[in-house]
mmCIF file of C-alpha atoms in Angstrom:
data_model
loop_
_atom_site.group_PDB
_atom_site.id
_atom_site.type_symbol
_atom_site.label_atom_id
_atom_site.label_comp_id
_atom_site.label_asym_id
_atom_site.label_seq_id
_atom_site.Cartn_x
_atom_site.Cartn_y
_atom_site.Cartn_z
ATOM 1 C CA UNK A 1 -42.975 19.870 57.713
ATOM 2 C CA UNK A 2 -43.525 19.084 61.395
ATOM 3 C CA UNK A 3 -40.228 20.881 62.103
ATOM 4 C CA UNK A 4 -41.463 24.024 60.321
ATOM 5 C CA UNK A 5 -44.756 23.922 62.275
ATOM 6 C CA UNK A 6 -42.779 23.677 65.509
ATOM 7 C CA UNK A 7 -40.798 26.772 64.642
ATOM 8 C CA UNK A 8 -43.851 28.654 63.513
ATOM 9 C CA UNK A 9 -45.528 27.689 66.772
ATOM 10 C CA UNK A 10 -42.988 29.859 68.594
ATOM 11 C CA UNK A 11 -43.866 32.850 66.421
ATOM 12 C CA UNK A 12 -47.557 32.263 67.043
ATOM 13 C CA UNK A 13 -46.907 31.945 70.767
ATOM 14 C CA UNK A 14 -45.667 35.546 70.866
ATOM 15 C CA UNK A 15 -48.005 36.875 68.173
ATOM 16 C CA UNK A 16 -51.262 34.934 68.557
ATOM 17 C CA UNK A 17 -53.105 37.021 65.958
ATOM 18 C CA UNK A 18 -50.504 36.566 63.249
ATOM 19 C CA UNK A 19 -52.202 33.485 61.869
ATOM 20 C CA UNK A 20 -55.247 35.581 60.959
ATOM 21 C CA UNK A 21 -53.011 38.169 59.264
ATOM 22 C CA UNK A 22 -51.143 35.519 57.320
ATOM 23 C CA UNK A 23 -47.372 35.159 57.476
ATOM 24 C CA UNK A 24 -44.516 32.898 56.355
ATOM 25 C CA UNK A 25 -41.377 31.709 58.137
ATOM 26 C CA UNK A 26 -38.394 32.510 55.899
ATOM 27 C CA UNK A 27 -35.382 31.381 57.911
ATOM 28 C CA UNK A 28 -34.165 29.008 60.561
ATOM 29 C CA UNK A 29 -33.909 30.150 64.147
ATOM 30 C CA UNK A 30 -30.700 32.112 64.710
ATOM 31 C CA UNK A 31 -29.373 34.577 67.262
ATOM 32 C CA UNK A 32 -26.653 35.881 64.923
ATOM 33 C CA UNK A 33 -28.524 39.097 64.185
ATOM 34 C CA UNK A 34 -31.566 41.007 65.381
ATOM 35 C CA UNK A 35 -34.414 42.905 63.740
ATOM 36 C CA UNK A 36 -32.621 46.251 63.716
ATOM 37 C CA UNK A 37 -29.711 44.685 61.824
ATOM 38 C CA UNK A 38 -32.013 42.743 59.498
ATOM 39 C CA UNK A 39 -33.938 45.882 58.575
ATOM 40 C CA UNK A 40 -30.574 47.503 57.796
ATOM 41 C CA UNK A 41 -29.697 44.612 55.510
ATOM 42 C CA UNK A 42 -27.096 43.182 57.896
ATOM 43 C CA UNK A 43 -27.370 39.522 58.895
ATOM 44 C CA UNK A 44 -23.934 39.299 60.502
ATOM 45 C CA UNK A 45 -24.453 40.929 63.892
ATOM 46 C CA UNK A 46 -26.753 42.473 66.487
ATOM 47 C CA UNK A 47 -27.473 46.207 66.216
ATOM 48 C CA UNK A 48 -28.373 48.143 69.365
ATOM 49 C CA UNK A 49 -27.017 51.307 71.057
ATOM 50 C CA UNK A 50 -25.037 49.522 73.806
ATOM 51 C CA UNK A 51 -21.715 50.571 75.314
ATOM 52 C CA UNK A 52 -20.280 47.140 76.095
ATOM 53 C CA UNK A 53 -19.653 45.642 72.660
ATOM 54 C CA UNK A 54 -22.655 43.331 72.897
ATOM 55 C CA UNK A 55 -24.110 45.020 69.826
ATOM 56 C CA UNK A 56 -22.982 47.166 66.917
ATOM 57 C CA UNK A 57 -24.143 50.767 66.537
ATOM 58 C CA UNK A 58 -23.042 53.144 63.786
ATOM 59 C CA UNK A 59 -20.474 55.446 65.383
ATOM 60 C CA UNK A 60 -22.007 58.509 63.724
ATOM 61 C CA UNK A 61 -25.480 57.845 65.157
ATOM 62 C CA UNK A 62 -26.484 58.972 68.660
ATOM 63 C CA UNK A 63 -26.051 56.101 71.076
ATOM 64 C CA UNK A 64 -29.411 56.435 72.798
ATOM 65 C CA UNK A 65 -32.614 54.468 73.133
ATOM 66 C CA UNK A 66 -34.814 56.847 71.167
ATOM 67 C CA UNK A 67 -36.651 56.703 67.882
ATOM 68 C CA UNK A 68 -34.595 59.699 66.720
ATOM 69 C CA UNK A 69 -31.351 57.806 67.332
ATOM 70 C CA UNK A 70 -32.622 54.788 65.410
ATOM 71 C CA UNK A 71 -33.810 57.046 62.612
ATOM 72 C CA UNK A 72 -30.347 58.615 62.519
ATOM 73 C CA UNK A 73 -28.772 55.152 62.261
ATOM 74 C CA UNK A 74 -30.959 54.246 59.300
ATOM 75 C CA UNK A 75 -30.417 57.726 57.910
ATOM 76 C CA UNK A 76 -26.749 56.798 57.503
ATOM 77 C CA UNK A 77 -27.918 54.089 55.103
ATOM 78 C CA UNK A 78 -29.783 56.619 52.977
ATOM 79 C CA UNK A 79 -33.229 56.373 54.566
ATOM 80 C CA UNK A 80 -35.312 59.510 55.083
ATOM 81 C CA UNK A 81 -38.554 59.903 56.984
ATOM 82 C CA UNK A 82 -41.629 59.523 54.805
ATOM 83 C CA UNK A 83 -45.373 59.874 55.208
ATOM 84 C CA UNK A 84 -46.747 56.384 54.839
ATOM 85 C CA UNK A 85 -46.118 52.693 54.600
ATOM 86 C CA UNK A 86 -47.600 52.224 51.130
ATOM 87 C CA UNK A 87 -45.238 50.656 48.661
ATOM 88 C CA UNK A 88 -43.681 53.156 46.247
ATOM 89 C CA UNK A 89 -42.073 51.971 43.020
ATOM 90 C CA UNK A 90 -38.309 52.486 43.120
ATOM 91 C CA UNK A 91 -38.177 52.841 46.889
ATOM 92 C CA UNK A 92 -37.701 50.506 49.804
ATOM 93 C CA UNK A 93 -39.026 51.293 53.232
ATOM 94 C CA UNK A 94 -38.335 50.416 56.844
ATOM 95 C CA UNK A 95 -40.688 50.835 59.784
ATOM 96 C CA UNK A 96 -39.620 51.433 63.380
ATOM 97 C CA UNK A 97 -41.811 50.173 66.221
ATOM 98 C CA UNK A 98 -41.844 51.584 69.751
ATOM 99 C CA UNK A 99 -43.539 51.054 73.088
ATOM 100 C CA UNK A 100 -45.870 53.659 74.532
ATOM 101 C CA UNK A 101 -42.859 54.974 76.459
ATOM 102 C CA UNK A 102 -41.244 55.808 73.135
ATOM 103 C CA UNK A 103 -38.510 53.204 73.505
ATOM 104 C CA UNK A 104 -37.752 51.497 70.175
ATOM 105 C CA UNK A 105 -38.518 47.803 70.102
ATOM 106 C CA UNK A 106 -38.419 46.540 66.535
ATOM 107 C CA UNK A 107 -37.786 47.367 62.898
ATOM 108 C CA UNK A 108 -39.173 45.779 59.754
ATOM 109 C CA UNK A 109 -38.200 46.155 56.093
ATOM 110 C CA UNK A 110 -40.646 46.305 53.214
ATOM 111 C CA UNK A 111 -40.542 43.518 50.657
ATOM 112 C CA UNK A 112 -43.361 44.439 48.285
ATOM 113 C CA UNK A 113 -46.812 46.014 48.190
ATOM 114 C CA UNK A 114 -48.200 43.452 50.624
ATOM 115 C CA UNK A 115 -45.430 42.199 52.827
ATOM 116 C CA UNK A 116 -42.615 43.224 55.095
ATOM 117 C CA UNK A 117 -39.787 41.137 56.508
ATOM 118 C CA UNK A 118 -38.806 40.995 60.166
ATOM 119 C CA UNK A 119 -36.329 39.121 62.306
ATOM 120 C CA UNK A 120 -38.305 38.112 65.387
ATOM 121 C CA UNK A 121 -35.802 38.435 68.210
ATOM 122 C CA UNK A 122 -33.641 35.326 68.408
ATOM 123 C CA UNK A 123 -36.148 33.330 66.372
ATOM 124 C CA UNK A 124 -36.918 33.246 62.636
ATOM 125 C CA UNK A 125 -37.171 35.816 59.909
ATOM 126 C CA UNK A 126 -40.759 36.080 58.806
ATOM 127 C CA UNK A 127 -42.641 37.716 55.997
ATOM 128 C CA UNK A 128 -45.783 39.464 57.190
ATOM 129 C CA UNK A 129 -48.193 42.360 56.802
ATOM 130 C CA UNK A 130 -46.691 45.316 58.650
ATOM 131 C CA UNK A 131 -49.402 45.721 61.284
ATOM 132 C CA UNK A 132 -49.398 42.004 62.113
ATOM 133 C CA UNK A 133 -46.569 42.629 64.580
ATOM 134 C CA UNK A 134 -48.239 45.495 66.417
ATOM 135 C CA UNK A 135 -49.302 44.603 69.933
ATOM 136 C CA UNK A 136 -47.933 43.871 73.402
ATOM 137 C CA UNK A 137 -44.570 42.523 72.180
ATOM 138 C CA UNK A 138 -43.456 45.381 69.937
ATOM 139 C CA UNK A 139 -45.912 48.227 70.474
ATOM 140 C CA UNK A 140 -46.812 50.231 67.391
ATOM 141 C CA UNK A 141 -45.254 51.495 64.172
ATOM 142 C CA UNK A 142 -44.085 55.021 65.008
ATOM 143 C CA UNK A 143 -41.926 55.935 62.022
ATOM 144 C CA UNK A 144 -41.586 54.904 58.415
ATOM 145 C CA UNK A 145 -38.519 55.770 56.335
ATOM 146 C CA UNK A 146 -37.678 55.235 52.692
ATOM 147 C CA UNK A 147 -34.710 55.276 50.339
ATOM 148 C CA UNK A 148 -34.278 54.733 46.618
ATOM 149 C CA UNK A 149 -33.681 51.083 45.837
ATOM 150 C CA UNK A 150 -30.482 52.118 44.070
ATOM 151 C CA UNK A 151 -29.102 53.321 47.406
ATOM 152 C CA UNK A 152 -29.079 49.755 48.709
ATOM 153 C CA UNK A 153 -25.796 48.855 47.048
ATOM 154 C CA UNK A 154 -24.383 52.369 47.194
ATOM 155 C CA UNK A 155 -24.717 52.641 50.980
ATOM 156 C CA UNK A 156 -24.224 49.141 52.356
ATOM 157 C CA UNK A 157 -24.064 48.335 56.081
ATOM 158 C CA UNK A 158 -20.519 48.225 57.419
ATOM 159 C CA UNK A 159 -18.475 45.036 57.174
ATOM 160 C CA UNK B 1 -9.971 55.273 81.548
ATOM 161 C CA UNK B 2 -11.425 51.987 80.386
ATOM 162 C CA UNK B 3 -9.745 49.118 82.234
ATOM 163 C CA UNK B 4 -9.531 45.594 80.969
ATOM 164 C CA UNK B 5 -8.389 42.652 82.995
ATOM 165 C CA UNK B 6 -5.434 40.623 81.781
ATOM 166 C CA UNK B 7 -4.107 37.420 83.213
ATOM 167 C CA UNK B 8 -0.419 37.108 83.895
ATOM 168 C CA UNK B 9 -0.282 34.314 81.342
ATOM 169 C CA UNK B 10 -1.739 36.538 78.628
ATOM 170 C CA UNK B 11 0.462 39.591 78.866
ATOM 171 C CA UNK B 12 3.009 38.174 76.453
ATOM 172 C CA UNK B 13 0.352 37.426 73.844
ATOM 173 C CA UNK B 14 -1.246 40.846 74.187
ATOM 174 C CA UNK B 15 2.056 42.686 73.981
ATOM 175 C CA UNK B 16 3.090 40.614 70.977
ATOM 176 C CA UNK B 17 0.125 42.031 69.043
ATOM 177 C CA UNK B 18 1.605 45.522 69.376
ATOM 178 C CA UNK B 19 5.272 44.774 68.674
ATOM 179 C CA UNK B 20 6.860 46.462 65.711
ATOM 180 C CA UNK B 21 4.500 49.423 65.843
ATOM 181 C CA UNK B 22 4.676 52.742 67.675
ATOM 182 C CA UNK B 23 2.421 53.032 70.684
ATOM 183 C CA UNK B 24 1.844 52.724 74.391
ATOM 184 C CA UNK B 25 0.262 50.111 76.613
ATOM 185 C CA UNK B 26 -0.296 50.339 80.357
ATOM 186 C CA UNK B 27 -0.248 47.434 82.795
ATOM 187 C CA UNK B 28 -1.625 48.309 86.220
ATOM 188 C CA UNK B 29 -0.228 46.133 88.972
ATOM 189 C CA UNK B 30 0.589 46.317 92.650
ATOM 190 C CA UNK B 31 4.288 46.442 93.559
ATOM 191 C CA UNK B 32 3.981 42.993 95.134
ATOM 192 C CA UNK B 33 3.112 41.484 91.756
ATOM 193 C CA UNK B 34 6.660 42.006 90.494
ATOM 194 C CA UNK B 35 4.987 42.641 87.183
ATOM 195 C CA UNK B 36 7.974 44.347 85.565
ATOM 196 C CA UNK B 37 10.331 41.449 86.183
ATOM 197 C CA UNK B 38 7.765 38.855 85.184
ATOM 198 C CA UNK B 39 6.795 40.662 81.973
ATOM 199 C CA UNK B 40 10.460 41.137 81.037
ATOM 200 C CA UNK B 41 11.112 37.474 81.678
ATOM 201 C CA UNK B 42 8.118 36.479 79.553
ATOM 202 C CA UNK B 43 9.161 38.732 76.668
ATOM 203 C CA UNK B 44 12.754 37.621 76.719
ATOM 204 C CA UNK B 45 15.853 39.505 75.604
ATOM 205 C CA UNK B 46 14.002 41.827 73.264
ATOM 206 C CA UNK B 47 12.511 43.808 76.130
ATOM 207 C CA UNK B 48 14.444 46.484 78.031
ATOM 208 C CA UNK B 49 13.600 48.182 81.310
ATOM 209 C CA UNK B 50 13.747 51.888 82.030
ATOM 210 C CA UNK B 51 13.022 53.967 85.103
ATOM 211 C CA UNK B 52 10.835 57.015 84.537
ATOM 212 C CA UNK B 53 12.282 60.443 85.154
ATOM 213 C CA UNK B 54 10.898 63.927 85.669
ATOM 214 C CA UNK B 55 13.628 65.191 83.343
ATOM 215 C CA UNK B 56 11.528 64.777 80.208
ATOM 216 C CA UNK B 57 14.360 65.563 77.806
ATOM 217 C CA UNK B 58 16.661 62.947 79.326
ATOM 218 C CA UNK B 59 13.840 60.442 79.657
ATOM 219 C CA UNK B 60 12.840 60.870 76.011
ATOM 220 C CA UNK B 61 16.468 60.566 74.922
ATOM 221 C CA UNK B 62 16.870 57.262 76.747
ATOM 222 C CA UNK B 63 13.574 56.018 75.256
ATOM 223 C CA UNK B 64 14.751 56.754 71.741
ATOM 224 C CA UNK B 65 18.275 55.424 72.259
ATOM 225 C CA UNK B 66 17.051 51.920 72.871
ATOM 226 C CA UNK B 67 16.024 49.680 69.954
ATOM 227 C CA UNK B 68 14.226 47.342 72.362
ATOM 228 C CA UNK B 69 10.690 46.300 71.545
ATOM 229 C CA UNK B 70 9.129 46.877 73.940
ATOM 230 C CA UNK B 71 10.696 49.157 76.514
ATOM 231 C CA UNK B 72 9.124 48.522 79.931
ATOM 232 C CA UNK B 73 8.931 51.732 81.937
ATOM 233 C CA UNK B 74 8.521 51.605 85.722
ATOM 234 C CA UNK B 75 9.115 53.953 88.639
ATOM 235 C CA UNK B 76 6.118 56.024 87.615
ATOM 236 C CA UNK B 77 4.773 56.262 91.172
ATOM 237 C CA UNK B 78 7.392 58.912 91.824
ATOM 238 C CA UNK B 79 5.908 61.248 89.231
ATOM 239 C CA UNK B 80 3.902 64.176 90.569
ATOM 240 C CA UNK B 81 0.789 65.688 88.991
ATOM 241 C CA UNK B 82 2.864 68.449 87.422
ATOM 242 C CA UNK B 83 5.298 65.875 86.053
ATOM 243 C CA UNK B 84 2.451 64.086 84.328
ATOM 244 C CA UNK B 85 1.174 67.379 82.978
ATOM 245 C CA UNK B 86 4.651 68.054 81.577
ATOM 246 C CA UNK B 87 4.687 64.602 80.003
ATOM 247 C CA UNK B 88 1.308 65.362 78.483
ATOM 248 C CA UNK B 89 2.521 68.602 76.918
ATOM 249 C CA UNK B 90 5.638 66.895 75.565
ATOM 250 C CA UNK B 91 4.046 63.603 74.614
ATOM 251 C CA UNK B 92 5.357 63.829 71.052
ATOM 252 C CA UNK B 93 8.894 63.488 72.414
ATOM 253 C CA UNK B 94 7.966 60.185 74.048
ATOM 254 C CA UNK B 95 6.464 58.412 71.064
ATOM 255 C CA UNK B 96 8.926 55.886 69.675
ATOM 256 C CA UNK B 97 8.620 53.840 66.536
ATOM 257 C CA UNK B 98 8.157 50.769 68.746
ATOM 258 C CA UNK B 99 6.076 49.796 71.763
ATOM 259 C CA UNK B 100 6.497 51.501 75.125
ATOM 260 C CA UNK B 101 4.941 49.535 77.972
ATOM 261 C CA UNK B 102 4.210 51.378 81.228
ATOM 262 C CA UNK B 103 3.854 49.327 84.414
ATOM 263 C CA UNK B 104 2.273 51.419 87.142
ATOM 264 C CA UNK B 105 0.042 51.369 90.194
ATOM 265 C CA UNK B 106 -3.659 52.182 90.041
ATOM 266 C CA UNK B 107 -2.939 55.498 91.764
ATOM 267 C CA UNK B 108 -0.410 56.425 89.090
ATOM 268 C CA UNK B 109 -2.760 55.310 86.336
ATOM 269 C CA UNK B 110 -5.441 57.608 87.719
ATOM 270 C CA UNK B 111 -2.892 60.421 87.948
ATOM 271 C CA UNK B 112 -1.936 59.820 84.327
ATOM 272 C CA UNK B 113 -5.567 59.786 83.255
ATOM 273 C CA UNK B 114 -6.312 62.990 85.172
ATOM 274 C CA UNK B 115 -3.196 65.006 84.304
ATOM 275 C CA UNK B 116 -2.155 63.636 80.940
ATOM 276 C CA UNK B 117 -5.348 62.979 78.989
ATOM 277 C CA UNK B 118 -3.724 63.588 75.606
ATOM 278 C CA UNK B 119 -0.954 61.129 76.399
ATOM 279 C CA UNK B 120 -3.554 58.663 77.726
ATOM 280 C CA UNK B 121 -5.448 58.858 74.438
ATOM 281 C CA UNK B 122 -2.367 57.475 72.669
ATOM 282 C CA UNK B 123 -2.542 54.240 74.645
ATOM 283 C CA UNK B 124 -3.700 51.073 72.955
ATOM 284 C CA UNK B 125 -5.125 49.868 76.255
ATOM 285 C CA UNK B 126 -5.034 49.994 80.039
ATOM 286 C CA UNK B 127 -4.831 46.504 81.536
ATOM 287 C CA UNK B 128 -5.292 45.435 85.126
ATOM 288 C CA UNK B 129 -2.824 42.688 86.011
ATOM 289 C CA UNK B 130 -4.660 39.651 87.272
ATOM 290 C CA UNK B 131 -2.472 36.863 88.442
ATOM 291 C CA UNK B 132 -4.169 34.754 91.039
ATOM 292 C CA UNK B 133 -5.501 31.477 89.670
ATOM 293 C CA UNK B 134 -9.050 31.089 90.840
ATOM 294 C CA UNK B 135 -9.972 28.287 93.171
ATOM 295 C CA UNK B 136 -12.355 25.746 91.711
ATOM 296 C CA UNK B 137 -15.774 26.164 93.325
ATOM 297 C CA UNK B 138 -16.950 23.685 95.933
ATOM 298 C CA UNK B 139 -18.833 20.961 93.993
ATOM 299 C CA UNK B 140 -22.003 21.153 96.063
ATOM 300 C CA UNK B 141 -22.130 24.939 95.766
ATOM 301 C CA UNK B 142 -21.339 24.756 92.069
ATOM 302 C CA UNK B 143 -24.165 22.287 91.526
ATOM 303 C CA UNK B 144 -26.622 24.511 93.381
ATOM 304 C CA UNK B 145 -25.445 27.573 91.433
ATOM 305 C CA UNK B 146 -25.878 25.701 88.153
ATOM 306 C CA UNK B 147 -29.402 24.654 89.112
ATOM 307 C CA UNK B 148 -30.337 28.217 90.031
ATOM 308 C CA UNK B 149 -28.833 29.507 86.815
ATOM 309 C CA UNK B 150 -30.644 26.908 84.727
ATOM 310 C CA UNK B 151 -34.026 27.917 86.130
ATOM 311 C CA UNK B 152 -33.392 31.636 85.680
ATOM 312 C CA UNK B 153 -31.837 31.243 82.227
ATOM 313 C CA UNK B 154 -34.753 29.142 81.008
ATOM 314 C CA UNK B 155 -37.203 31.779 82.151
ATOM 315 C CA UNK B 156 -35.116 34.551 80.618
ATOM 316 C CA UNK B 157 -34.841 32.796 77.263
ATOM 317 C CA UNK B 158 -38.528 31.959 77.092
ATOM 318 C CA UNK B 159 -39.619 35.468 77.981
ATOM 319 C CA UNK B 160 -37.166 37.430 75.823
ATOM 320 C CA UNK B 161 -36.404 35.332 72.765
ATOM 321 C CA UNK B 162 -38.940 37.308 70.734
ATOM 322 C CA UNK B 163 -37.172 40.566 71.620
ATOM 323 C CA UNK B 164 -34.443 42.212 69.581
ATOM 324 C CA UNK B 165 -33.956 44.830 72.254
ATOM 325 C CA UNK B 166 -30.747 44.216 74.162
ATOM 326 C CA UNK B 167 -32.131 46.586 76.783
ATOM 327 C CA UNK B 168 -35.220 44.456 77.297
ATOM 328 C CA UNK B 169 -33.138 41.290 77.512
ATOM 329 C CA UNK B 170 -30.776 42.755 80.104
ATOM 330 C CA UNK B 171 -33.521 44.427 82.090
ATOM 331 C CA UNK B 172 -35.475 41.173 82.499
ATOM 332 C CA UNK B 173 -35.814 40.204 86.188
ATOM 333 C CA UNK B 174 -34.362 36.731 85.678
ATOM 334 C CA UNK B 175 -31.298 38.191 83.919
ATOM 335 C CA UNK B 176 -30.864 40.678 86.749
ATOM 336 C CA UNK B 177 -31.053 37.848 89.293
ATOM 337 C CA UNK B 178 -28.306 36.052 87.409
ATOM 338 C CA UNK B 179 -26.172 39.187 87.596
ATOM 339 C CA UNK B 180 -26.964 39.401 91.311
ATOM 340 C CA UNK B 181 -25.426 35.929 91.760
ATOM 341 C CA UNK B 182 -22.117 37.647 91.058
ATOM 342 C CA UNK B 183 -19.005 35.537 90.496
ATOM 343 C CA UNK B 184 -20.975 32.348 91.203
ATOM 344 C CA UNK B 185 -22.911 32.885 87.976
ATOM 345 C CA UNK B 186 -19.781 33.002 85.842
ATOM 346 C CA UNK B 187 -19.078 29.271 85.424
ATOM 347 C CA UNK B 188 -22.690 28.462 84.437
ATOM 348 C CA UNK B 189 -22.721 31.426 82.061
ATOM 349 C CA UNK B 190 -19.487 30.267 80.450
ATOM 350 C CA UNK B 191 -20.813 26.729 80.044
ATOM 351 C CA UNK B 192 -23.879 28.106 78.319
ATOM 352 C CA UNK B 193 -21.770 30.367 76.118
ATOM 353 C CA UNK B 194 -19.842 27.342 74.917
ATOM 354 C CA UNK B 195 -23.102 25.761 73.803
ATOM 355 C CA UNK B 196 -24.823 28.828 72.346
ATOM 356 C CA UNK B 197 -23.567 32.409 71.834
ATOM 357 C CA UNK B 198 -26.368 34.036 73.797
ATOM 358 C CA UNK B 199 -26.474 37.629 75.057
ATOM 359 C CA UNK B 200 -24.444 36.968 78.219
ATOM 360 C CA UNK B 201 -21.880 39.701 77.557
ATOM 361 C CA UNK B 202 -23.754 42.388 79.492
ATOM 362 C CA UNK B 203 -24.063 40.049 82.496
ATOM 363 C CA UNK B 204 -20.375 39.184 82.445
ATOM 364 C CA UNK B 205 -19.484 42.856 82.099
ATOM 365 C CA UNK B 206 -21.783 43.789 84.984
ATOM 366 C CA UNK B 207 -20.223 41.137 87.221
ATOM 367 C CA UNK B 208 -16.556 41.539 86.284
ATOM 368 C CA UNK B 209 -16.211 45.042 84.856
ATOM 369 C CA UNK B 210 -14.231 43.587 81.985
ATOM 370 C CA UNK B 211 -14.684 44.558 78.342
ATOM 371 C CA UNK B 212 -12.760 41.997 76.307
ATOM 372 C CA UNK B 213 -14.669 42.393 73.035
ATOM 373 C CA UNK B 214 -12.616 44.224 70.399
ATOM 374 C CA UNK B 215 -14.607 47.133 68.919
ATOM 375 C CA UNK B 216 -14.490 45.537 65.476
ATOM 376 C CA UNK B 217 -16.401 42.547 66.861
ATOM 377 C CA UNK B 218 -19.242 44.522 68.425
ATOM 378 C CA UNK B 219 -22.503 42.680 67.848
ATOM 379 C CA UNK B 220 -20.901 39.575 66.324
ATOM 380 C CA UNK B 221 -22.268 37.024 68.741
ATOM 381 C CA UNK B 222 -19.880 34.170 67.982
ATOM 382 C CA UNK B 223 -16.853 36.476 68.247
ATOM 383 C CA UNK B 224 -18.213 37.976 71.458
ATOM 384 C CA UNK B 225 -18.652 34.536 72.975
ATOM 385 C CA UNK B 226 -15.091 33.629 71.957
ATOM 386 C CA UNK B 227 -13.721 36.866 73.443
ATOM 387 C CA UNK B 228 -15.399 36.192 76.763
ATOM 388 C CA UNK B 229 -14.364 32.543 76.864
ATOM 389 C CA UNK B 230 -10.760 33.505 76.113
ATOM 390 C CA UNK B 231 -10.891 36.256 78.725
ATOM 391 C CA UNK B 232 -12.234 33.812 81.308
ATOM 392 C CA UNK B 233 -9.505 31.295 80.533
ATOM 393 C CA UNK B 234 -6.839 34.008 80.732
ATOM 394 C CA UNK B 235 -8.179 35.131 84.078
ATOM 395 C CA UNK B 236 -8.137 31.731 85.662
ATOM 396 C CA UNK B 237 -11.808 30.858 85.633
ATOM 397 C CA UNK B 238 -12.696 27.196 85.824
ATOM 398 C CA UNK B 239 -15.936 25.929 84.368
#
């Protein structure tokens, strides 16, 4: 128990208001994958549009640090832009965060009507209300996308 | 032309990965390195040597006559721009069912890249021959470098571990100061990589220019760490 509190303390260090929102730690600390990968359903590697092999990026998606490029990457997994973050039966959603400059910072994946799941950098996965992660670290939700739940197995992330 | 560094000790292993398949590899080395002789010696009796020729038909015929795997081609410094352009147009004649290894100077490699882009695209890699074993750093300097690295790395980790953005991690001032340490940062980085597969690849690439991570391993942090540690060992780094 004290170990879990210690790990949660790191999350609360970066997101001081998250306690008031309510959240749960759902994994150990790992740097194997990042939030962009986790939102894509991939827990085997980092996703980011780099040129030096430090991260994976779908070859068909534009390799640029823009929300459009990230949307294109998720589009390859069957996601399309949608109007809102409300849970829709038969669909799963992802939300892309960006700084005021427009540079993407984070992605989260919807779990149910109340919660989303996020990989917090090199720390834990957590389950949280979507807006709980808005703020100085990640900026704001700028785009929400959805796909039919059936598409999850039909269009899996690459091996 | 994307160049990767290869240690003299590693050429045999790298070439062995390509044996038995059609293709080209390029090793870029200065004449003083005696790379052709040393590669041939390392590969043993299976390798044959061939001098390049501007007579494409004759050159292609000699390439295809030999069953050697690989054939090591040298003498490419004598080829002019128009000769490379001719080779580019007739590249299909040059492709054997086994490996063809070109050993050439940087100037010739640039001429190839400029005048024979279609031929260049057939290459499995362009490798810069790196043979000098690196001197172990002075202990006092190494200790000071490690201390500096430890302070900067701690700050970098604490201030970016919540970020998924590789850009944000690399852009961080402490990370940039580590890159600015240059070669002196490499041993501490490698020691840290052995402990934890952190995002040190961009720093190592910025310092060395190398890109040892196979495309299939992009983003796989443990594989990336292994690729860099192997590259460092092959290139004579001591840590």
